[in-house]
Amino acid sequence: MAAIDPRITIEEFLDSHALDYERSDENTFLVTLPGEKKLETHCALVVGDYSLSINAFVIRKPDENQAGVHEWCMKKNAGMYGVAYAINDLGDIFLVGRLPLNAVTDREIDRLLGAVLQYSDSSFNPLLELGFSSAIRREWAWRVSRGESLANLKTFEHLI
């Protein structure tokens, strides 16, 4: 019995779950996962010769407290499923993982994308607090001075 092409499995899964995606080439699926705290998580599923890799952007390089941000991520890595926090050459933070091609099933794609969404969404505010608290304070002060809405900053009111 021939193995099912993992690209077909991925495409059928994404279509059946009405996930927003596009294909940048025959092996790469660019998926947008809807969140709550982090409104969207963009990730790439790349089918290689032997494995499926996933790479999801979490936040850009922290403005401050990089050591604290990295420590927070490393502590979280030990208990995570399928992916781990990593940084790129610019210092931006991603979730990355790899899965053998013979393990690419609907169930495993669901678990992997679910993990990415959960970790990205739940880490967003803590990472912003650790790495961007000065910028949050500046934005708060600027909005107050102009009478602008603070609605999407209320989560960070304790930093002010």
mmCIF file of C-alpha atoms in Angstrom:
data_model
loop_
_atom_site.group_PDB
_atom_site.id
_atom_site.type_symbol
_atom_site.label_atom_id
_atom_site.label_comp_id
_atom_site.label_asym_id
_atom_site.label_seq_id
_atom_site.Cartn_x
_atom_site.Cartn_y
_atom_site.Cartn_z
ATOM 1 C CA MET A 1 0.000 0.000 0.000
ATOM 2 C CA ALA A 2 1.452 3.343 -1.072
ATOM 3 C CA ALA A 3 1.762 6.117 1.465
ATOM 4 C CA ILE A 4 -0.577 9.085 1.055
ATOM 5 C CA ASP A 5 1.164 12.224 -0.152
ATOM 6 C CA PRO A 6 1.469 14.470 2.946
ATOM 7 C CA ARG A 7 0.694 17.540 0.804
ATOM 8 C CA ILE A 8 -2.740 16.085 0.031
ATOM 9 C CA THR A 9 -3.353 15.302 3.703
ATOM 10 C CA ILE A 10 -2.362 18.857 4.707
ATOM 11 C CA GLU A 11 -4.446 20.519 2.006
ATOM 12 C CA GLU A 12 -7.517 18.410 2.797
ATOM 13 C CA PHE A 13 -7.130 19.173 6.516
ATOM 14 C CA LEU A 14 -6.792 22.932 5.964
ATOM 15 C CA ASP A 15 -9.783 22.971 3.588
ATOM 16 C CA SER A 16 -11.986 20.874 5.897
ATOM 17 C CA HIS A 17 -11.252 23.192 8.831
ATOM 18 C CA ALA A 18 -11.786 26.366 6.762
ATOM 19 C CA LEU A 19 -8.342 27.676 7.692
ATOM 20 C CA ASP A 20 -6.987 30.626 5.744
ATOM 21 C CA TYR A 21 -3.922 29.500 3.787
ATOM 22 C CA GLU A 22 -2.065 29.822 0.534
ATOM 23 C CA ARG A 23 0.625 27.787 -1.146
ATOM 24 C CA SER A 24 3.819 29.636 -1.925
ATOM 25 C CA ASP A 25 5.108 26.596 -3.831
ATOM 26 C CA GLU A 26 4.181 22.929 -4.121
ATOM 27 C CA ASN A 27 5.707 22.075 -0.730
ATOM 28 C CA THR A 28 4.877 25.160 1.376
ATOM 29 C CA PHE A 29 1.574 26.041 3.024
ATOM 30 C CA LEU A 30 1.337 29.513 4.582
ATOM 31 C CA VAL A 31 -1.397 29.280 7.210
ATOM 32 C CA THR A 32 -3.070 32.026 9.257
ATOM 33 C CA LEU A 33 -4.424 30.828 12.589
ATOM 34 C CA PRO A 34 -7.019 33.068 14.284
ATOM 35 C CA GLY A 35 -6.351 33.854 17.942
ATOM 36 C CA GLU A 36 -7.661 35.936 20.802
ATOM 37 C CA LYS A 37 -4.775 37.742 22.493
ATOM 38 C CA LYS A 38 -2.590 37.497 19.395
ATOM 39 C CA LEU A 39 -5.186 38.088 16.716
ATOM 40 C CA GLU A 40 -3.367 36.068 14.060
ATOM 41 C CA THR A 41 -0.477 33.630 14.070
ATOM 42 C CA HIS A 42 1.211 33.132 10.724
ATOM 43 C CA CYS A 43 2.938 29.823 10.199
ATOM 44 C CA ALA A 44 4.543 27.882 7.400
ATOM 45 C CA LEU A 45 4.161 24.145 6.943
ATOM 46 C CA VAL A 46 6.964 22.918 4.694
ATOM 47 C CA VAL A 47 7.017 19.383 3.304
ATOM 48 C CA GLY A 48 10.628 18.263 2.977
ATOM 49 C CA ASP A 49 12.153 15.032 1.713
ATOM 50 C CA TYR A 50 11.848 13.307 5.097
ATOM 51 C CA SER A 51 9.889 15.574 7.411
ATOM 52 C CA LEU A 52 7.263 18.262 7.755
ATOM 53 C CA SER A 53 8.563 21.413 9.410
ATOM 54 C CA ILE A 54 6.459 24.096 11.012
ATOM 55 C CA ASN A 55 7.625 27.621 11.662
ATOM 56 C CA ALA A 56 5.309 30.186 13.297
ATOM 57 C CA PHE A 57 6.076 33.831 14.068
ATOM 58 C CA VAL A 58 5.318 34.839 17.671
ATOM 59 C CA ILE A 59 6.867 38.294 18.293
ATOM 60 C CA ARG A 60 9.637 40.457 16.921
ATOM 61 C CA LYS A 61 12.929 40.891 18.729
ATOM 62 C CA PRO A 62 12.274 42.301 22.211
ATOM 63 C CA ASP A 63 13.163 45.965 22.722
ATOM 64 C CA GLU A 64 14.387 45.268 26.256
ATOM 65 C CA ASN A 65 14.985 42.478 28.756
ATOM 66 C CA GLN A 66 16.035 39.978 26.088
ATOM 67 C CA ALA A 67 17.585 37.663 28.685
ATOM 68 C CA GLY A 68 14.297 37.585 30.640
ATOM 69 C CA VAL A 69 12.278 36.910 27.486
ATOM 70 C CA HIS A 70 14.613 34.109 26.409
ATOM 71 C CA GLU A 71 14.604 32.579 29.900
ATOM 72 C CA TRP A 72 10.793 32.595 29.912
ATOM 73 C CA CYS A 73 10.740 30.818 26.534
ATOM 74 C CA MET A 74 13.333 28.213 27.549
ATOM 75 C CA LYS A 75 11.401 27.373 30.723
ATOM 76 C CA LYS A 76 8.232 26.870 28.655
ATOM 77 C CA ASN A 77 9.975 24.639 26.079
ATOM 78 C CA ALA A 78 10.319 21.709 28.485
ATOM 79 C CA GLY A 79 6.567 21.131 28.700
ATOM 80 C CA MET A 80 5.493 21.840 25.134
ATOM 81 C CA TYR A 81 4.155 19.427 22.526
ATOM 82 C CA GLY A 82 5.552 19.279 18.999
ATOM 83 C CA VAL A 83 7.143 22.733 18.860
ATOM 84 C CA ALA A 84 9.607 24.846 20.822
ATOM 85 C CA TYR A 85 10.470 28.529 21.056
ATOM 86 C CA ALA A 86 13.444 29.616 18.965
ATOM 87 C CA ILE A 87 14.952 32.851 17.663
ATOM 88 C CA ASN A 88 16.095 33.718 14.165
ATOM 89 C CA ASP A 89 19.177 35.712 13.116
ATOM 90 C CA LEU A 90 17.326 38.977 13.805
ATOM 91 C CA GLY A 91 16.280 37.915 17.311
ATOM 92 C CA ASP A 92 12.597 37.480 16.409
ATOM 93 C CA ILE A 93 10.833 34.700 18.326
ATOM 94 C CA PHE A 94 9.218 31.763 16.551
ATOM 95 C CA LEU A 95 7.694 28.411 17.356
ATOM 96 C CA VAL A 96 9.422 25.668 15.379
ATOM 97 C CA GLY A 97 8.915 21.948 15.051
ATOM 98 C CA ARG A 98 9.457 18.932 12.842
ATOM 99 C CA LEU A 99 7.409 15.807 12.205
ATOM 100 C CA PRO A 100 8.384 12.692 10.203
ATOM 101 C CA LEU A 101 6.397 12.478 6.966
ATOM 102 C CA ASN A 102 4.888 9.110 7.906
ATOM 103 C CA ALA A 103 3.339 10.821 10.972
ATOM 104 C CA VAL A 104 1.488 13.453 8.891
ATOM 105 C CA THR A 105 -2.162 12.629 9.564
ATOM 106 C CA ASP A 106 -5.262 14.759 10.109
ATOM 107 C CA ARG A 107 -5.025 14.105 13.835
ATOM 108 C CA GLU A 108 -1.366 15.066 14.070
ATOM 109 C CA ILE A 109 -1.799 18.220 11.963
ATOM 110 C CA ASP A 110 -4.677 19.176 14.255
ATOM 111 C CA ARG A 111 -2.533 18.614 17.353
ATOM 112 C CA LEU A 112 0.422 20.502 15.910
ATOM 113 C CA LEU A 113 -1.563 23.525 14.688
ATOM 114 C CA GLY A 114 -3.540 23.500 17.937
ATOM 115 C CA ALA A 115 -0.294 23.561 19.918
ATOM 116 C CA VAL A 116 1.059 26.436 17.829
ATOM 117 C CA LEU A 117 -2.127 28.431 18.310
ATOM 118 C CA GLN A 118 -2.300 27.737 22.053
ATOM 119 C CA TYR A 119 1.366 28.566 22.719
ATOM 120 C CA SER A 120 1.418 31.642 20.494
ATOM 121 C CA ASP A 121 -1.814 33.056 21.880
ATOM 122 C CA SER A 122 -1.102 32.320 25.550
ATOM 123 C CA SER A 123 2.473 33.638 25.392
ATOM 124 C CA PHE A 124 1.696 36.861 23.550
ATOM 125 C CA ASN A 125 0.840 39.138 26.485
ATOM 126 C CA PRO A 126 3.524 37.781 28.864
ATOM 127 C CA LEU A 127 6.177 38.220 26.149
ATOM 128 C CA LEU A 128 4.984 41.751 25.393
ATOM 129 C CA GLU A 129 5.172 42.613 29.102
ATOM 130 C CA LEU A 130 8.676 41.193 29.434
ATOM 131 C CA GLY A 131 10.136 42.594 26.226
ATOM 132 C CA PHE A 132 8.189 45.758 25.450
ATOM 133 C CA SER A 133 6.997 47.300 28.736
ATOM 134 C CA SER A 134 8.627 50.686 28.014
ATOM 135 C CA ALA A 135 6.957 50.845 24.598
ATOM 136 C CA ILE A 136 3.612 49.934 26.179
ATOM 137 C CA ARG A 137 4.013 52.759 28.719
ATOM 138 C CA ARG A 138 4.897 55.239 25.945
ATOM 139 C CA GLU A 139 1.900 54.150 23.871
ATOM 140 C CA TRP A 140 -0.380 54.480 26.910
ATOM 141 C CA ALA A 141 0.881 58.010 27.634
ATOM 142 C CA TRP A 142 0.558 59.032 23.973
ATOM 143 C CA ARG A 143 -3.034 57.764 23.787
ATOM 144 C CA VAL A 144 -3.969 59.484 27.048
ATOM 145 C CA SER A 145 -2.447 62.778 25.818
ATOM 146 C CA ARG A 146 -4.528 62.600 22.626
ATOM 147 C CA GLY A 147 -7.711 61.242 24.192
ATOM 148 C CA GLU A 148 -7.373 58.006 22.189
ATOM 149 C CA SER A 149 -8.939 54.695 23.179
ATOM 150 C CA LEU A 150 -7.041 52.527 25.656
ATOM 151 C CA ALA A 151 -9.285 49.499 25.031
ATOM 152 C CA ASN A 152 -6.660 47.200 23.545
ATOM 153 C CA LEU A 153 -4.088 48.239 26.170
ATOM 154 C CA LYS A 154 -6.284 47.562 29.247
ATOM 155 C CA THR A 155 -4.585 44.193 29.714
ATOM 156 C CA PHE A 156 -1.353 46.089 30.453
ATOM 157 C CA GLU A 157 -2.816 48.707 32.792
ATOM 158 C CA HIS A 158 -0.890 47.201 35.715
ATOM 159 C CA LEU A 159 2.368 48.284 34.012
ATOM 160 C CA ILE A 160 1.398 51.973 34.124
#
